[in-house]
mmCIF file of C-alpha atoms in Angstrom:
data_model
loop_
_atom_site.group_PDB
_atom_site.id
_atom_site.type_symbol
_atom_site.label_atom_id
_atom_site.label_comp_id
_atom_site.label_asym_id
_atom_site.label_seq_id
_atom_site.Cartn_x
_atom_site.Cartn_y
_atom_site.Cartn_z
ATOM 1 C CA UNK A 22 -118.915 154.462 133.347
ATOM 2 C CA UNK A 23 -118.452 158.061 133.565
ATOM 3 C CA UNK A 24 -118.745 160.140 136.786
ATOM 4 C CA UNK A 25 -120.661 163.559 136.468
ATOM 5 C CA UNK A 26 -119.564 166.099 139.731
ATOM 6 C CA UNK A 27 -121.006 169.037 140.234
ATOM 7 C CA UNK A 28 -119.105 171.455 142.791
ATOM 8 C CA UNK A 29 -120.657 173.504 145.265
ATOM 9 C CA UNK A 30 -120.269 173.533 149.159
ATOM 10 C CA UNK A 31 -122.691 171.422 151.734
ATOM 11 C CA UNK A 32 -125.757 173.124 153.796
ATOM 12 C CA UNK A 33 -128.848 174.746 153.046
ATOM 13 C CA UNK A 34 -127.387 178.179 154.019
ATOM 14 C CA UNK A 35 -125.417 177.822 150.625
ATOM 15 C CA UNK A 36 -128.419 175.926 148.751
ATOM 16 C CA UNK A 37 -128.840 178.472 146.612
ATOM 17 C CA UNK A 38 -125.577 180.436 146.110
ATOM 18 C CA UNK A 39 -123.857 180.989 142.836
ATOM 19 C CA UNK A 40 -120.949 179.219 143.533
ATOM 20 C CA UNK A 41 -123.711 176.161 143.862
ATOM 21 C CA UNK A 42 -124.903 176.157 139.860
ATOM 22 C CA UNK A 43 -122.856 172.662 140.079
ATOM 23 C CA UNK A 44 -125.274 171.042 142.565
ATOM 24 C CA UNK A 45 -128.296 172.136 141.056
ATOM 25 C CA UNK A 46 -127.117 170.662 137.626
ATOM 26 C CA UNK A 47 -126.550 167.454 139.067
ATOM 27 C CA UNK A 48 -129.772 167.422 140.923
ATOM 28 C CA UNK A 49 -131.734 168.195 137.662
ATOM 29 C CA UNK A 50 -130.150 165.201 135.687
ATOM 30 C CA UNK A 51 -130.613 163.350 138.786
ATOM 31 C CA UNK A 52 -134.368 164.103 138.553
ATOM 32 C CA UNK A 53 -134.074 163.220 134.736
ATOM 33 C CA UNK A 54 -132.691 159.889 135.302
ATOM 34 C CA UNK A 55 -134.741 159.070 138.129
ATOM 35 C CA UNK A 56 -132.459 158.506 140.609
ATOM 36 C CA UNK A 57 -130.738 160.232 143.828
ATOM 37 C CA UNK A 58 -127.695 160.797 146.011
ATOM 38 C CA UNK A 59 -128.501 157.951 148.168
ATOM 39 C CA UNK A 60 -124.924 156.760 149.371
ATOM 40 C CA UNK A 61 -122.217 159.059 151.684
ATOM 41 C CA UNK A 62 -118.755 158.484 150.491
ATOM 42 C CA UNK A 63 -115.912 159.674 149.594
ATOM 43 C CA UNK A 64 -116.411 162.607 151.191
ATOM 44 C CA UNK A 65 -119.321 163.234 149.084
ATOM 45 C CA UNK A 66 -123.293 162.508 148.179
ATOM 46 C CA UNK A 67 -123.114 159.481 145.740
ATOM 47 C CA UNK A 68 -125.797 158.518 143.217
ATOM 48 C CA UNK A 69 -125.848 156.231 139.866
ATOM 49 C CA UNK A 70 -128.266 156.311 137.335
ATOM 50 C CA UNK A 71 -128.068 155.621 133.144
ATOM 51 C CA UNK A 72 -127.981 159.102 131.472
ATOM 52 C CA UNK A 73 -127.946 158.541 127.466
ATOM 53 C CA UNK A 74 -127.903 154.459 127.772
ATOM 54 C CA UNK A 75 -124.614 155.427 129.585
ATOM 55 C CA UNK A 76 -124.320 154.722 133.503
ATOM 56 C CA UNK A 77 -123.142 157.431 135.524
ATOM 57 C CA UNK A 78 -121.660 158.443 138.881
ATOM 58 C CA UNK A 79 -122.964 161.405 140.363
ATOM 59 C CA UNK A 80 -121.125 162.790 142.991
ATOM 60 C CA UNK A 81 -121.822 166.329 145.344
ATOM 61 C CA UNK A 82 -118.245 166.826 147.201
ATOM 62 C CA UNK A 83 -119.574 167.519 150.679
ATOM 63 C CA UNK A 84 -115.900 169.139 151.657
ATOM 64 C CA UNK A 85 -116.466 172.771 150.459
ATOM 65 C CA UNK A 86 -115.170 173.801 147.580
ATOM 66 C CA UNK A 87 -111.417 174.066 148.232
ATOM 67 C CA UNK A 88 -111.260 170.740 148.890
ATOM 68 C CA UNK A 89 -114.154 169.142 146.612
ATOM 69 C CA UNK A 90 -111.109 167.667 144.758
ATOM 70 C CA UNK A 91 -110.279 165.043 147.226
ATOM 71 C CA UNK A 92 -113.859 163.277 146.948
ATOM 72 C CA UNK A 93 -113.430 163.529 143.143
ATOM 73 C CA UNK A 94 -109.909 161.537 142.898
ATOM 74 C CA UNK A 95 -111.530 159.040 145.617
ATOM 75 C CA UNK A 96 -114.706 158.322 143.753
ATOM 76 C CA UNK A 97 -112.665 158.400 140.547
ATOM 77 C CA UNK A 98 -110.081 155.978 141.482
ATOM 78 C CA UNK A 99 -112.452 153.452 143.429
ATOM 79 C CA UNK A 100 -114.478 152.903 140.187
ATOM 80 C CA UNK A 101 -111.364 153.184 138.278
ATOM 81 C CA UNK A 102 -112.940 156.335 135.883
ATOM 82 C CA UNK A 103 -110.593 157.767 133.437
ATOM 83 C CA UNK A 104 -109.907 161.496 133.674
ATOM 84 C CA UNK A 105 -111.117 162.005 130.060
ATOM 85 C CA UNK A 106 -114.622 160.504 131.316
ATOM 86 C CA UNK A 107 -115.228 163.024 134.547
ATOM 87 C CA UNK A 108 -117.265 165.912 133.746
ATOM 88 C CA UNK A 109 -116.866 168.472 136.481
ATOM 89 C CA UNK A 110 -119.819 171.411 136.310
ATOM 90 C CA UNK A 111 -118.988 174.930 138.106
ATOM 91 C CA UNK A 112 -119.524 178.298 138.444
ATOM 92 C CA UNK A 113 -116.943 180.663 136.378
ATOM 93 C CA UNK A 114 -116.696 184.414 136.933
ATOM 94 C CA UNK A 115 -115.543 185.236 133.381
ATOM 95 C CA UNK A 116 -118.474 184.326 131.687
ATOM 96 C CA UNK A 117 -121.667 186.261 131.540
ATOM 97 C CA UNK A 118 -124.862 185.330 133.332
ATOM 98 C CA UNK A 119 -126.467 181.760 131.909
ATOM 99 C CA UNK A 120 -123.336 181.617 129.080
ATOM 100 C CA UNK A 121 -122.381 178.085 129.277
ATOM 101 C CA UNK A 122 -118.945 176.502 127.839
ATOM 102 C CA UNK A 123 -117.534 172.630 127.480
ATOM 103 C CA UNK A 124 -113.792 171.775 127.155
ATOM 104 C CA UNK A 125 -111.622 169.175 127.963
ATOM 105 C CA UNK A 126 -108.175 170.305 130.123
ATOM 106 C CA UNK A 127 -106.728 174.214 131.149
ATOM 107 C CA UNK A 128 -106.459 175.918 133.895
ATOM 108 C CA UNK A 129 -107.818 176.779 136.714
ATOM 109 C CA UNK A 130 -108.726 180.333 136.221
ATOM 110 C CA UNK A 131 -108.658 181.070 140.041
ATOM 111 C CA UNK A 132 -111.290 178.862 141.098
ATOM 112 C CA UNK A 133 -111.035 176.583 144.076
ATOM 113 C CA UNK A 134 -112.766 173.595 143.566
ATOM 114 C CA UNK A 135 -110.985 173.321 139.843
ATOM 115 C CA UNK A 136 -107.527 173.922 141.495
ATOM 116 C CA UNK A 137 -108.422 171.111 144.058
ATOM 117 C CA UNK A 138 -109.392 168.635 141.179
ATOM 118 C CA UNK A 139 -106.353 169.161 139.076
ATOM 119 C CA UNK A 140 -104.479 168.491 142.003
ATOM 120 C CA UNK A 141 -106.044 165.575 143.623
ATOM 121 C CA UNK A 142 -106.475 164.400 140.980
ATOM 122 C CA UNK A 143 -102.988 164.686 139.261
ATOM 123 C CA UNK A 144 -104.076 165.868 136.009
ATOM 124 C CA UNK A 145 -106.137 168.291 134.153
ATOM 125 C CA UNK A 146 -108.070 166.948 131.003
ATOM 126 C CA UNK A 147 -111.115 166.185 132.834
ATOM 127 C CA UNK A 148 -113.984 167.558 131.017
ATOM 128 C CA UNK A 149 -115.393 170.921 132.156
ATOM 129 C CA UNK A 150 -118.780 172.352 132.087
ATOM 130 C CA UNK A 151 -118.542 175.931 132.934
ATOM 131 C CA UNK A 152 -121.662 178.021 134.185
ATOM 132 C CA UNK A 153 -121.315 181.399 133.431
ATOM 133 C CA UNK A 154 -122.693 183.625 136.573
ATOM 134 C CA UNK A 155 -121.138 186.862 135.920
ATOM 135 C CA UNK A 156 -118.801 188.881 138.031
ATOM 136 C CA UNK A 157 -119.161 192.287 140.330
ATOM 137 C CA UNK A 158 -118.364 195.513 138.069
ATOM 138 C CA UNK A 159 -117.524 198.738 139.647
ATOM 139 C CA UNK A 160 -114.731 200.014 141.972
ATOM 140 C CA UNK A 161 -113.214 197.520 144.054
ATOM 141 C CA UNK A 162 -114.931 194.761 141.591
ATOM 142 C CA UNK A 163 -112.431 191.966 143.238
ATOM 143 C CA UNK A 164 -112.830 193.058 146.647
ATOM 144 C CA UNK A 165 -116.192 191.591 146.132
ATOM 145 C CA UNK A 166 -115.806 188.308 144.453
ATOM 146 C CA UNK A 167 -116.093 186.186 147.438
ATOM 147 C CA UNK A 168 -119.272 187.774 148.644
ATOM 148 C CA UNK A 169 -120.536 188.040 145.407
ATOM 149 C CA UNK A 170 -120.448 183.799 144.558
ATOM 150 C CA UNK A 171 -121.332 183.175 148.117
ATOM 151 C CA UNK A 172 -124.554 185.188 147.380
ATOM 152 C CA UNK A 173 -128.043 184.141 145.999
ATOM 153 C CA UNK A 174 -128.718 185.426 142.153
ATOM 154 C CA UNK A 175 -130.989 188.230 141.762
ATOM 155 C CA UNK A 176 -134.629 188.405 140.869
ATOM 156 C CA UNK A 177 -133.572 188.528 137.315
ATOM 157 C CA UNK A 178 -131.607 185.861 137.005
ATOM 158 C CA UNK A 179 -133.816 183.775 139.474
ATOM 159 C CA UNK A 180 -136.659 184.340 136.822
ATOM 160 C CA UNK A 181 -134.156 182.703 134.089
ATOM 161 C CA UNK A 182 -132.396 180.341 136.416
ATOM 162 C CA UNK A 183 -134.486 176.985 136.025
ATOM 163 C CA UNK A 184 -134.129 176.950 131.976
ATOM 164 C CA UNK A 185 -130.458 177.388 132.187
ATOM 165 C CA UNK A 186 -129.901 174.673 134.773
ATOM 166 C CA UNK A 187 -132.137 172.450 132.237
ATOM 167 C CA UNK A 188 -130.044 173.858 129.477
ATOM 168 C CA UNK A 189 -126.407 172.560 131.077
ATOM 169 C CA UNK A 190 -128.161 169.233 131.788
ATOM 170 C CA UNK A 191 -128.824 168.515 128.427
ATOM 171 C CA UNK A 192 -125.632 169.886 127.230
ATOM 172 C CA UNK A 193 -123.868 167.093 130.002
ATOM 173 C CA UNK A 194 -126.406 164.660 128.882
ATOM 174 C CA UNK A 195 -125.620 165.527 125.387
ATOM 175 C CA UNK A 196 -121.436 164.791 126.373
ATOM 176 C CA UNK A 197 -122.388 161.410 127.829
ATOM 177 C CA UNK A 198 -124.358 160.595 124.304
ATOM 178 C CA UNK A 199 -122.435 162.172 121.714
ATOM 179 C CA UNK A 200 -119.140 162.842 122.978
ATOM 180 C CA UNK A 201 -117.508 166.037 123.707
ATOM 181 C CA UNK A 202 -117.466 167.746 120.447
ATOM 182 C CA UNK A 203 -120.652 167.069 119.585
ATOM 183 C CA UNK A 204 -121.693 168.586 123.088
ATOM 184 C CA UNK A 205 -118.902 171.846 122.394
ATOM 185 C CA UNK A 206 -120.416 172.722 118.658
ATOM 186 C CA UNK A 207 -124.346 172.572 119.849
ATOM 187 C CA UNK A 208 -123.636 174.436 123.702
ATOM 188 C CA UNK A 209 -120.169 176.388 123.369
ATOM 189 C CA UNK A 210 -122.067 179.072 120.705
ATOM 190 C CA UNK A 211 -125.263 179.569 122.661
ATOM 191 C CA UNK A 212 -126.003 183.231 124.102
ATOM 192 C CA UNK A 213 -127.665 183.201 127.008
#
């Protein structure tokens, strides 16, 4: 089994935030696989369905992001799900708009929900699927960064938005299939 978890913080008034891109990917492979977060556990929405003749876990950490690690250990660790078979999808500043990038392990690079994974979960080399949404330029660029991920994209990217979201579900779908390099070579090169 592998467990798919897609961070992003609970209630419509976030629905459609940046910081979100992990939610919507999960709900578009749940949509794929024709299935839904129909149990609340671990802190979390819960859903299985088979994605590439693989079963998965699908999981939505309902705990905000700082803490979205928690429900990830709990779900991981009640199914008994290695750390090399969690794919975690979020938002990352340091990529441009739509620029999508798998690897397995680093860092945190600053962000939240990773930092709360690594630790609840005691390790790092989960899988990663990171969402490129851009970051504020101008003066006082990181004065903005919280506003600017707790914010709705702009027309422009709205108009893009649904094809990308498609594009990092078959890139996780691909992962499940093929395995992670296959996934890396055919998603890691792609311009936006």
């Amino acid at each position: 089994m592998k467990l798919i978890c897609g961070l992003g913080n609970p209630g419509r008034e976030y629905e459609r935030h940046r910081h979100n891109i992990g939610f919507m990917v999960v709900d578009a492979l749940l949509s794929r696989v024709r299935a839904e977060l129909n149990q609340e556990k671990f802190q979390a929405r819960v859903g299985q369905g088979t994605l590439g003749g693989e079963k998965v876990l699908f999981l939505e950490p309902q705990t905000y992001m700082n803490l979205s690690g928690r429900s990830l250990a709990e779900a991981a660790r009640f199914y008994k799900i290695a750390v090399e078979d969690i794919l975690v999808i979020h938002d990352e500043l340091d990529m441009p708009f739509g620029r999508l990038q798998l690897k397995a392990g680093g860092g945190s690079g600053g962000h939240n929900g990773l930092k709360s994974s690594v630790s609840s979960l005691g390790a790092d080399g989960f899988i990663r699927l990171r969402f490129g949404i851009g970051k504020p330029q101008g003066p006082n660029a990181k004065d903005r960064v919280a506003g600017y991920v707790l914010s709705n994209f702009d027309d422009g990217e709205r108009r893009q938005l649904d094809e990308l979201i498609a594009l990092a579900a078959d890139a996780a779908e691909t992962w499940v299939r093929d395995g992670l390099a296959t996934a890396m070579n055919r998603y890691n090169k792609r311009a936006p």
